[in-house]
Tab-separated table of C-alpha atoms in Angstrom:
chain	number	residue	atom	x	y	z
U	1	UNK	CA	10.496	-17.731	-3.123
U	2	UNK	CA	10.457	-13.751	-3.785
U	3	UNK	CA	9.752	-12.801	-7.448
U	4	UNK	CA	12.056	-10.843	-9.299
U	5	UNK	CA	11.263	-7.245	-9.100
U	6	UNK	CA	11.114	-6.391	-12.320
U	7	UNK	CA	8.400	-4.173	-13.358
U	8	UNK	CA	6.074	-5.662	-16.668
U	9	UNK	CA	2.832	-4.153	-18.156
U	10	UNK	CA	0.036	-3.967	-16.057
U	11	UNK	CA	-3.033	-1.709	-17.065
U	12	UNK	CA	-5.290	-0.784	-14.608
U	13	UNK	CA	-8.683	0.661	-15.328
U	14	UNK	CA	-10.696	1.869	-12.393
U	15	UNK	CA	-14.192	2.369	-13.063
U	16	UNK	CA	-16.308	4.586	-10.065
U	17	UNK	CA	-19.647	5.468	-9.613
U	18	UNK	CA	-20.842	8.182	-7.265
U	19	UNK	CA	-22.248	6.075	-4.914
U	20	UNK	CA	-18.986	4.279	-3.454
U	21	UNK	CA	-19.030	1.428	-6.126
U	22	UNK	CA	-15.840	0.957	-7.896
U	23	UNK	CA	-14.755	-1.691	-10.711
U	24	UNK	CA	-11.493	-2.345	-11.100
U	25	UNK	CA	-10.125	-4.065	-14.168
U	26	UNK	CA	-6.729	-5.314	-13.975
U	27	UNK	CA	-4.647	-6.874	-17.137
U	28	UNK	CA	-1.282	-7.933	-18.736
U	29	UNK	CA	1.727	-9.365	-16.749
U	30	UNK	CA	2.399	-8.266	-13.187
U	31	UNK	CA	4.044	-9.551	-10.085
U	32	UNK	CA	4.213	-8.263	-6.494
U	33	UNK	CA	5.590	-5.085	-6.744
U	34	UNK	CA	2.979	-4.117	-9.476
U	35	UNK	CA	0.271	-5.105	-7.894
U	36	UNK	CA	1.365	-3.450	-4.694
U	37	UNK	CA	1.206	-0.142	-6.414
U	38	UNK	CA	-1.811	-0.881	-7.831
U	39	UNK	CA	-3.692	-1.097	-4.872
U	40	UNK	CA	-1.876	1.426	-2.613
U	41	UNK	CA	-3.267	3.678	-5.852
U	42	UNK	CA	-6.604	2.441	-4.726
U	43	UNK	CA	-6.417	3.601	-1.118
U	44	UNK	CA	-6.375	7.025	-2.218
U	45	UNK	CA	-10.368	6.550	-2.752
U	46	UNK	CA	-11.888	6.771	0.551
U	47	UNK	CA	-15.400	6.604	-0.153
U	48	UNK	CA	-15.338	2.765	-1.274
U	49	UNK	CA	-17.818	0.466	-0.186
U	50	UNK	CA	-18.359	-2.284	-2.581
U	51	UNK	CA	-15.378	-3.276	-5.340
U	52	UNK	CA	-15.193	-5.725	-8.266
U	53	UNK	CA	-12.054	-6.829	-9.377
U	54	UNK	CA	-11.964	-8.251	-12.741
U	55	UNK	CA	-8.417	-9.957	-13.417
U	56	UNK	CA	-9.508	-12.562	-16.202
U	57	UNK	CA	-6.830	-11.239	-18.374
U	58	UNK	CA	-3.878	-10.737	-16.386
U	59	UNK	CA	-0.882	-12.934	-16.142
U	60	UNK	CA	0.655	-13.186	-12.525
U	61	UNK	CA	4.460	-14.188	-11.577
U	62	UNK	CA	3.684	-13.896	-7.973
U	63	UNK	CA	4.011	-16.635	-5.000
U	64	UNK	CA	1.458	-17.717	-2.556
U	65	UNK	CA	3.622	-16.342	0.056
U	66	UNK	CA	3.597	-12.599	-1.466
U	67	UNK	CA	-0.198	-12.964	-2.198
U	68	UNK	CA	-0.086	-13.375	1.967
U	69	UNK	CA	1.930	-10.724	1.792
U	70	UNK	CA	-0.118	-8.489	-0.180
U	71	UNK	CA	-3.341	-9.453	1.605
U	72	UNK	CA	-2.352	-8.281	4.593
U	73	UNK	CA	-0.965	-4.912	3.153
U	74	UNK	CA	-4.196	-4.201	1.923
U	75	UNK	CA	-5.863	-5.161	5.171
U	76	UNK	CA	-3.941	-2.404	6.917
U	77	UNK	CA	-5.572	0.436	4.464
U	78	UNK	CA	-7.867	2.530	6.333
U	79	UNK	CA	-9.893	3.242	4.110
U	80	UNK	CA	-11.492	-0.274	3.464
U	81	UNK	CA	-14.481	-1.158	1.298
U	82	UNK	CA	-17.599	-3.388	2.929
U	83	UNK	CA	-17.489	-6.204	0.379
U	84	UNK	CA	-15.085	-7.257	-2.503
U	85	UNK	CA	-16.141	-9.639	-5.314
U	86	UNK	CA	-13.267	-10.140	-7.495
U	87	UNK	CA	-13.796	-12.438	-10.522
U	88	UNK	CA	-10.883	-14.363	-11.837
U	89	UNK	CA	-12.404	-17.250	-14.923
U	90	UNK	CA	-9.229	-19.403	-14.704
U	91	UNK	CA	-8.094	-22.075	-12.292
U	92	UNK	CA	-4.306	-20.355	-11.112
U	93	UNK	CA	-6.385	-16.643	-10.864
U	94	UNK	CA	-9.325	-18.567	-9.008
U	95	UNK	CA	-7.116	-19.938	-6.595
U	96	UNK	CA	-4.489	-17.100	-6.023
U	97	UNK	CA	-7.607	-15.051	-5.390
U	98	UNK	CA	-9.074	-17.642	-2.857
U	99	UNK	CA	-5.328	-17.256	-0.879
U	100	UNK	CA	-6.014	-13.400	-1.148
U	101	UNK	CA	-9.388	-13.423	0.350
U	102	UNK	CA	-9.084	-15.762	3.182
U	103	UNK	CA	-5.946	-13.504	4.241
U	104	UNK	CA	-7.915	-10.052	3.307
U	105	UNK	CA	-11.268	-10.774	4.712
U	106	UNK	CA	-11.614	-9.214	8.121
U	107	UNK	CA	-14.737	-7.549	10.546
U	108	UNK	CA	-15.233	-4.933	8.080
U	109	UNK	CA	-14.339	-6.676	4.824
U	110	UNK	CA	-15.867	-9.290	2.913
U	111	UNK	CA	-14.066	-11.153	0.206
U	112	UNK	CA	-15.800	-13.694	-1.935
U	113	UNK	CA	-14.198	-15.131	-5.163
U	114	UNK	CA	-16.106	-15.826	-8.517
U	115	UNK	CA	-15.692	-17.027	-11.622
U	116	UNK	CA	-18.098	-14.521	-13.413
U	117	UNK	CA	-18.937	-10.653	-13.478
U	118	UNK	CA	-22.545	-11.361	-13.505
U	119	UNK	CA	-22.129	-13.739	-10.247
U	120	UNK	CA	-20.029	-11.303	-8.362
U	121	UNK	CA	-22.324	-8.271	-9.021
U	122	UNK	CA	-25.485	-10.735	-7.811
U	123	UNK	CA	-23.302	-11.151	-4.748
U	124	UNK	CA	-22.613	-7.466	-4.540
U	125	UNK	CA	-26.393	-7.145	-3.616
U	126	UNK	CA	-27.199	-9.789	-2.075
U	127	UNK	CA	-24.988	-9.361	0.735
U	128	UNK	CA	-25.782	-5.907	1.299
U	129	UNK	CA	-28.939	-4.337	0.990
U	130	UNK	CA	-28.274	-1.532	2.629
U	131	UNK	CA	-25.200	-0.541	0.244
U	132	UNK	CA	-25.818	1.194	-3.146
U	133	UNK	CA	-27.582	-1.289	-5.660
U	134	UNK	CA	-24.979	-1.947	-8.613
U	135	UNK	CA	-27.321	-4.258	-10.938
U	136	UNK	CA	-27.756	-1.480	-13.625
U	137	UNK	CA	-24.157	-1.239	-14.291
U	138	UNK	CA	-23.517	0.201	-17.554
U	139	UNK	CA	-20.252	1.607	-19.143
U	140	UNK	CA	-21.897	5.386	-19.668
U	141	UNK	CA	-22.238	4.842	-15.938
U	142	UNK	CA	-18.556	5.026	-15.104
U	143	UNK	CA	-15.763	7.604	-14.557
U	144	UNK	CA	-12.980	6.079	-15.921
U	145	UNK	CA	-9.359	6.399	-14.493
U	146	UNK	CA	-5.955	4.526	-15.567
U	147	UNK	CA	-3.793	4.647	-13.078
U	148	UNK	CA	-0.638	6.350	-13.150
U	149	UNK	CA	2.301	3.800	-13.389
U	150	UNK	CA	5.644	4.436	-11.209
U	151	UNK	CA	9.014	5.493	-13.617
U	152	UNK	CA	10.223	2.078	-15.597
């Protein structure tokens, strides 16, 4: 089953830090096509390394089939970070994000799903000690972008 294509509300506020860290907060209503250009916004930041997603708020009409779908669309960027923690606090988020990561995940990409900001950033460390320490994250810390939404 496809989802309608209809485009809803779906801020996105994408938090960076100098050092390749970059905290992505994603919220309202959104389905495939939203999310799609969401995160082909993303690619246009090549110096990733390590990303937090935060989608606690948003609402999702999306099947497991385009979350497949999507996974693998972001697997083909080239410009791919070394870990991504992405926090979802809800059971539906929790396991939409589980589909996502065992489809995203690759040699160069690890995906682990939590259900707290504080657990993914102590993951965000701990697997990487030789990426940029994020564990004094604080919002004067950030550059803050929204990203530009396509015409409605």
């Amino acid at each position: 089953i496809i989802s309608e294509q209809r485009h809803y509300q779906m801020p996105t506020l994408v938090h960076t830090r100098v050092n390749g860290f970059y905290r992505l907060v994603l919220e309202g209503t959104g389905n495939l096509q939203d999310l799609r250009e969401t995160l082909t916004q993303l690619a246009v930041f090549p110096d990733t390394r390590k990303e937090l997603w935060i989608i606690s708020n948003l609402t999702l009409h999306i099947s497991t089939a385009e979350v497949v779908a999507l996974a693998e669309l972001v697997k083909s960027n080239p410009h791919s970070p070394d870990l991504v923690a992405i926090v979802a606090d809800n059971d539906l988020l929790y396991g939409l994000s589980r589909v996502f990561s065992g489809h995203r995940e690759n040699r160069q990409t690890k995906v682990q799903v939590f259900r707290s900001e504080d657990q993914a950033l102590d993951w965000l460390n701990a697997s990487a000690e030789s990426l940029p320490d994020v564990s004094e994250v604080s919002d004067d810390s950030w550059q803050y972008f929204r990203l530009a939404k396509g015409s409605r």
